[in-house]
Amino acid sequence: MLIGLMRPVETTSVRVEGADLAEIQTLLEAHRPAGFDLISSPVEMIKGAAVLKSVGTFARRDQVTEVQADDLDGLHAKVPEGWQLLNVRVA
């Protein structure tokens, strides 16, 4: 018997503008949905302006669910579209 852990694959992005990196991080944290982690936030400096722009990308990291099957093919068959298999262990 194999046991796998899976979670949904979901991302969302938000655009923010701020005067400095600290403000950008504060704004991104304020927009972080529950269950999501910030995975990317490249910052762009606007020429001739005292403003930074960033697009923060958040990925879902909650809703980890266990699935069981007799073999690896069966385990993969139980992972629905939009989900990813994180790890597999032998029971």
C-alpha positions as YAML, in Angstrom:
chain: A
units: angstrom
residues:
- id: 1
  name: MET
  ca: [0.00, 0.00, 0.00]
- id: 2
  name: LEU
  ca: [1.30, 3.44, -0.97]
- id: 3
  name: ILE
  ca: [0.28, 6.67, 0.72]
- id: 4
  name: GLY
  ca: [0.70, 9.99, -1.06]
- id: 5
  name: LEU
  ca: [0.24, 13.58, -0.02]
- id: 6
  name: MET
  ca: [-1.24, 15.99, -2.54]
- id: 7
  name: ARG
  ca: [-2.31, 19.64, -2.61]
- id: 8
  name: PRO
  ca: [-4.03, 21.94, -5.07]
- id: 9
  name: VAL
  ca: [-1.95, 23.83, -7.61]
- id: 10
  name: GLU
  ca: [-3.33, 27.37, -7.54]
- id: 11
  name: THR
  ca: [-1.68, 30.75, -7.94]
- id: 12
  name: THR
  ca: [-2.88, 34.31, -7.87]
- id: 13
  name: SER
  ca: [-1.07, 37.60, -8.53]
- id: 14
  name: VAL
  ca: [-1.48, 41.17, -7.34]
- id: 15
  name: ARG
  ca: [0.16, 44.42, -8.49]
- id: 16
  name: VAL
  ca: [1.34, 46.92, -5.89]
- id: 17
  name: GLU
  ca: [3.25, 50.22, -5.87]
- id: 18
  name: GLY
  ca: [5.30, 51.61, -3.02]
- id: 19
  name: ALA
  ca: [8.01, 54.08, -2.09]
- id: 20
  name: ASP
  ca: [10.49, 51.39, -0.96]
- id: 21
  name: LEU
  ca: [10.97, 47.64, -0.62]
- id: 22
  name: ALA
  ca: [9.60, 47.58, 2.92]
- id: 23
  name: GLU
  ca: [6.34, 49.16, 1.74]
- id: 24
  name: ILE
  ca: [6.13, 46.72, -1.18]
- id: 25
  name: GLN
  ca: [6.47, 43.77, 1.23]
- id: 26
  name: THR
  ca: [3.86, 45.24, 3.60]
- id: 27
  name: LEU
  ca: [1.40, 45.75, 0.75]
- id: 28
  name: LEU
  ca: [1.97, 42.25, -0.60]
- id: 29
  name: GLU
  ca: [1.44, 40.72, 2.83]
- id: 30
  name: ALA
  ca: [-1.83, 42.66, 3.14]
- id: 31
  name: HIS
  ca: [-3.01, 41.09, -0.14]
- id: 32
  name: ARG
  ca: [-1.91, 37.52, 0.69]
- id: 33
  name: PRO
  ca: [-4.92, 35.19, 0.60]
- id: 34
  name: ALA
  ca: [-5.35, 32.73, 3.47]
- id: 35
  name: GLY
  ca: [-3.53, 29.47, 2.76]
- id: 36
  name: PHE
  ca: [-1.19, 31.06, 0.19]
- id: 37
  name: ASP
  ca: [2.53, 31.89, 0.38]
- id: 38
  name: LEU
  ca: [4.37, 34.57, -1.58]
- id: 39
  name: ILE
  ca: [6.58, 32.77, -4.12]
- id: 40
  name: SER
  ca: [7.72, 35.66, -6.34]
- id: 41
  name: SER
  ca: [7.77, 39.45, -6.19]
- id: 42
  name: PRO
  ca: [10.08, 41.04, -8.74]
- id: 43
  name: VAL
  ca: [10.36, 44.81, -8.30]
- id: 44
  name: GLU
  ca: [10.57, 47.35, -11.10]
- id: 45
  name: MET
  ca: [12.04, 50.81, -10.61]
- id: 46
  name: ILE
  ca: [10.18, 53.45, -12.62]
- id: 47
  name: LYS
  ca: [12.57, 55.81, -14.40]
- id: 48
  name: GLY
  ca: [12.12, 59.40, -13.22]
- id: 49
  name: ALA
  ca: [9.68, 58.47, -10.45]
- id: 50
  name: ALA
  ca: [10.10, 57.73, -6.77]
- id: 51
  name: VAL
  ca: [7.85, 54.67, -7.06]
- id: 52
  name: LEU
  ca: [8.57, 50.96, -7.15]
- id: 53
  name: LYS
  ca: [6.17, 48.53, -8.80]
- id: 54
  name: SER
  ca: [5.88, 44.85, -8.10]
- id: 55
  name: VAL
  ca: [3.74, 41.92, -9.10]
- id: 56
  name: GLY
  ca: [3.48, 39.49, -6.23]
- id: 57
  name: THR
  ca: [2.62, 35.90, -7.07]
- id: 58
  name: PHE
  ca: [1.09, 33.73, -4.35]
- id: 59
  name: ALA
  ca: [0.73, 29.93, -4.43]
- id: 60
  name: ARG
  ca: [-1.70, 27.84, -2.40]
- id: 61
  name: ARG
  ca: [0.13, 25.82, 0.24]
- id: 62
  name: ASP
  ca: [-2.73, 24.47, 2.35]
- id: 63
  name: GLN
  ca: [-5.32, 21.73, 1.85]
- id: 64
  name: VAL
  ca: [-2.76, 18.91, 1.91]
- id: 65
  name: THR
  ca: [-4.71, 15.68, 1.51]
- id: 66
  name: GLU
  ca: [-3.71, 12.03, 1.82]
- id: 67
  name: VAL
  ca: [-4.51, 9.44, -0.87]
- id: 68
  name: GLN
  ca: [-3.87, 5.68, -0.87]
- id: 69
  name: ALA
  ca: [-3.41, 3.10, -3.59]
- id: 70
  name: ASP
  ca: [-1.84, -0.29, -4.17]
- id: 71
  name: ASP
  ca: [0.74, 0.96, -6.68]
- id: 72
  name: LEU
  ca: [2.18, 4.17, -8.10]
- id: 73
  name: ASP
  ca: [-0.05, 4.17, -11.18]
- id: 74
  name: GLY
  ca: [-3.11, 3.85, -8.97]
- id: 75
  name: LEU
  ca: [-1.87, 6.68, -6.79]
- id: 76
  name: HIS
  ca: [-1.35, 8.96, -9.79]
- id: 77
  name: ALA
  ca: [-4.85, 8.08, -11.02]
- id: 78
  name: LYS
  ca: [-6.31, 9.40, -7.74]
- id: 79
  name: VAL
  ca: [-4.65, 12.82, -8.06]
- id: 80
  name: PRO
  ca: [-7.29, 15.08, -9.66]
- id: 81
  name: GLU
  ca: [-6.53, 17.69, -12.29]
- id: 82
  name: GLY
  ca: [-5.33, 20.89, -10.65]
- id: 83
  name: TRP
  ca: [-3.57, 19.01, -7.83]
- id: 84
  name: GLN
  ca: [0.02, 17.86, -7.43]
- id: 85
  name: LEU
  ca: [1.47, 14.83, -5.69]
- id: 86
  name: LEU
  ca: [3.99, 16.00, -3.09]
- id: 87
  name: ASN
  ca: [5.45, 12.74, -1.82]
- id: 88
  name: VAL
  ca: [4.85, 9.01, -1.59]
- id: 89
  name: ARG
  ca: [5.60, 6.56, 1.19]
- id: 90
  name: VAL
  ca: [5.04, 2.87, 1.75]
- id: 91
  name: ALA
  ca: [2.46, 2.02, 4.39]
...
